[in-house]
PDB file of C-alpha atoms in Angstrom:
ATOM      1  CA  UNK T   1     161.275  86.528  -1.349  1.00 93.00           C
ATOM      2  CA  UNK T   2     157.460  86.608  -2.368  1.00 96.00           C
ATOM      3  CA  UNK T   3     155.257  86.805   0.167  1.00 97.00           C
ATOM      4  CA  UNK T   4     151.749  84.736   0.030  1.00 98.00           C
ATOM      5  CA  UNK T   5     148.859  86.249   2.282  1.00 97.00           C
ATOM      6  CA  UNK T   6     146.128  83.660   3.442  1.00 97.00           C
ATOM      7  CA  UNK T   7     143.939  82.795   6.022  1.00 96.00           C
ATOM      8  CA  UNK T   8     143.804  79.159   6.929  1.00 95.00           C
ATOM      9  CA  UNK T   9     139.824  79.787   8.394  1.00 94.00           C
ATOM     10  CA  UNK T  10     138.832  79.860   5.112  1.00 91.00           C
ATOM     11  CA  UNK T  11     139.020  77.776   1.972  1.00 90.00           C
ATOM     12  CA  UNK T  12     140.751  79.770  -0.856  1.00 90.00           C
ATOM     13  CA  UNK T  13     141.027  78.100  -4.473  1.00 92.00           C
ATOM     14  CA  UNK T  14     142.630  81.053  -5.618  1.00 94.00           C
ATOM     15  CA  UNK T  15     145.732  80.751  -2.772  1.00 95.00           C
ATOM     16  CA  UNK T  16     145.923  77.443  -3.389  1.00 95.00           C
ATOM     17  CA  UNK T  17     146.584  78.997  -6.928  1.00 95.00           C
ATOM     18  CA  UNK T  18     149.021  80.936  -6.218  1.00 97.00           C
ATOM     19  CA  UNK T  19     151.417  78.277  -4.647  1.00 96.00           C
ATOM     20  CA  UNK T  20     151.153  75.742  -7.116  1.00 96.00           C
ATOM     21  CA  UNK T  21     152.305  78.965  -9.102  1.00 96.00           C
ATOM     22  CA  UNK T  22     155.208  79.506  -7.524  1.00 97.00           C
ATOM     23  CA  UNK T  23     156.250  75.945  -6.904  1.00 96.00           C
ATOM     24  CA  UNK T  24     155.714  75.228 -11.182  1.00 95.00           C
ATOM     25  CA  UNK T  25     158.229  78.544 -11.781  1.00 95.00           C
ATOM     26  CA  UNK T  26     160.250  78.259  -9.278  1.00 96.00           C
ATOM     27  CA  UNK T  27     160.022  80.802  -7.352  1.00 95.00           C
ATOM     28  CA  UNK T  28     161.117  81.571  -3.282  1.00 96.00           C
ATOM     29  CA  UNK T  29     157.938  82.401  -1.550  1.00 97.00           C
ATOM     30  CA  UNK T  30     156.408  82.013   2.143  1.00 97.00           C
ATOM     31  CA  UNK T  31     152.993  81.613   3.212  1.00 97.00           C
ATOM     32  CA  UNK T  32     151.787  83.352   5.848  1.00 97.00           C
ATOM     33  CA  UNK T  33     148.477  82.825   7.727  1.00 97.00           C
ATOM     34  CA  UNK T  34     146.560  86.554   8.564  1.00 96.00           C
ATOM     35  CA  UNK T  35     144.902  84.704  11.375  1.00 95.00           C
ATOM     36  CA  UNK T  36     147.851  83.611  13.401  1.00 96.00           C
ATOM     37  CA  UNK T  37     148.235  86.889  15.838  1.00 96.00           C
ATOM     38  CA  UNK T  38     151.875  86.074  15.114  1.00 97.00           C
ATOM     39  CA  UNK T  39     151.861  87.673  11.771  1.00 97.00           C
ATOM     40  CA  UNK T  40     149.802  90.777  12.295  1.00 95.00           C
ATOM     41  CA  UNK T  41     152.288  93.029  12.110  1.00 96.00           C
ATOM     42  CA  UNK T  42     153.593  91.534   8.326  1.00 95.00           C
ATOM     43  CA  UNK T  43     149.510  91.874   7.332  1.00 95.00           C
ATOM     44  CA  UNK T  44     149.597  95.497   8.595  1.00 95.00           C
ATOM     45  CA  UNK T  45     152.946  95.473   5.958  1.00 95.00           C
ATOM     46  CA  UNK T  46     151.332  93.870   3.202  1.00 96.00           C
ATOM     47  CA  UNK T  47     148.358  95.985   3.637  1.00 95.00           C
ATOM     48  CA  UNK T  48     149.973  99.220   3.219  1.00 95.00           C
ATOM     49  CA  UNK T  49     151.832  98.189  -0.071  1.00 95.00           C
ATOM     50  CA  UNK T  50     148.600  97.317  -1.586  1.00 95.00           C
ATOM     51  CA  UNK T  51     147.544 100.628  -0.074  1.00 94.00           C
ATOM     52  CA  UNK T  52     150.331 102.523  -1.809  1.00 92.00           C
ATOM     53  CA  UNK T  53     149.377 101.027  -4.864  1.00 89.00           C
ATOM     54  CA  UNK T  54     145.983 101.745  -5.049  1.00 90.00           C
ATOM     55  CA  UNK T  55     145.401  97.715  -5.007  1.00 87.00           C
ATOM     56  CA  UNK T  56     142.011  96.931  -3.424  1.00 83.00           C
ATOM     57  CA  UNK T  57     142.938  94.383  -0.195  1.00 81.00           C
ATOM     58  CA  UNK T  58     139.358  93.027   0.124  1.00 85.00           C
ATOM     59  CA  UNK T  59     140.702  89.875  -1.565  1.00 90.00           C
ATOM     60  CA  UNK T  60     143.001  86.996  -0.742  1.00 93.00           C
ATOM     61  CA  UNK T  61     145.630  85.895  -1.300  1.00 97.00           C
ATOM     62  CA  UNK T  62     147.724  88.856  -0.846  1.00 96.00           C
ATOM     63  CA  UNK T  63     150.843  88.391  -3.194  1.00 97.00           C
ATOM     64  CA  UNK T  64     153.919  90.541  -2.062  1.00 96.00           C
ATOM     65  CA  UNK T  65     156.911  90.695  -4.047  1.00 95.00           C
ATOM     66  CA  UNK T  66     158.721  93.165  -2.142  1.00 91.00           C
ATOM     67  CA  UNK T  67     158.433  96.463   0.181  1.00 88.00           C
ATOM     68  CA  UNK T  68     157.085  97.772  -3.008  1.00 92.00           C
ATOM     69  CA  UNK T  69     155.207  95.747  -4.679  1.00 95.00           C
ATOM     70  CA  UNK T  70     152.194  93.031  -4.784  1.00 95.00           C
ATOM     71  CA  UNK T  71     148.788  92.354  -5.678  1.00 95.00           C
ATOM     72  CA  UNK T  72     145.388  90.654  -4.414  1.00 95.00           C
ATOM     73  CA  UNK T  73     143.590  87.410  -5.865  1.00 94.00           C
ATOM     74  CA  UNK T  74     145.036  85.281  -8.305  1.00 95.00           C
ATOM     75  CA  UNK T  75     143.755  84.904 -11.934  1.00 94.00           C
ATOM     76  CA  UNK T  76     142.650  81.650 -12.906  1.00 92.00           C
ATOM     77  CA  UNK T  77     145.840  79.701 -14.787  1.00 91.00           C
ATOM     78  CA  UNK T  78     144.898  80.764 -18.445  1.00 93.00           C
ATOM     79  CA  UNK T  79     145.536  84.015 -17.261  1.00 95.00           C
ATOM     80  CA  UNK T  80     148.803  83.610 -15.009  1.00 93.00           C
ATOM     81  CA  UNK T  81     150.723  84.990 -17.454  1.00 94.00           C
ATOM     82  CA  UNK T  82     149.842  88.073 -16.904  1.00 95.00           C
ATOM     83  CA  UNK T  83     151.520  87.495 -12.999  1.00 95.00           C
ATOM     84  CA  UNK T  84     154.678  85.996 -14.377  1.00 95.00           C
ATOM     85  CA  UNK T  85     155.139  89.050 -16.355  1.00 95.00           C
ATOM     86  CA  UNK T  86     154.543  91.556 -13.200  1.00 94.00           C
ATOM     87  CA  UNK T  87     156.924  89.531 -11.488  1.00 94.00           C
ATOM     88  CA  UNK T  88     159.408  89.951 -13.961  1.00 92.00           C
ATOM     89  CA  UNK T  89     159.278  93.380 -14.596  1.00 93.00           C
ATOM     90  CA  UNK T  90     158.816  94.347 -10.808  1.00 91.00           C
ATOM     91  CA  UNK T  91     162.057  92.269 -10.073  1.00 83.00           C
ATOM     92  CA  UNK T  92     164.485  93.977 -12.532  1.00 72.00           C
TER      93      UNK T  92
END
């Protein structure tokens, strides 16, 4: 299940993004709200995949696919292609 990174303190067009994104294609995803103390230890998760990928986590959302891999931000629709394809290939 994809995981979707936010933080309800602060207005984020580009995680609003990202749900409508997976709701259009379908896909299972949770939200998950970094400033509920409840989730810390699932940020501190998502955190270090981004880590292990190099991926810069000074942007929300975070967008975790698995234990493995994910991403930060969203790209503006003309360009959600290009996370469709990720998806894809990361799930095979």
């Amino acid at each position: 299940m994809i995981k979707i990174f936010y933080n309800s303190m602060i207005a984020c067009k580009h995680c609003q993004m990202a749900v409508s994104f997976m709701e259009r294609y379908k896909f299972d995803y949770e939200t998950i709200d970094i400033s509920q103390p409840d989730n810390e230890k699932e940020y501190e998760k998502a955190e270090n995949v981004l880590m292990e990928q190099q991926e810069s986590s000074d942007v929300l959302p975070y967008v975790i696919i698995d234990d493995t891999y994910g991403f930060a931000g969203f790209p503006p629709p003309k360009e959600e292609y290009q996370v469709l394809e990720y998806i894809q290939r990361v799930k095979k």
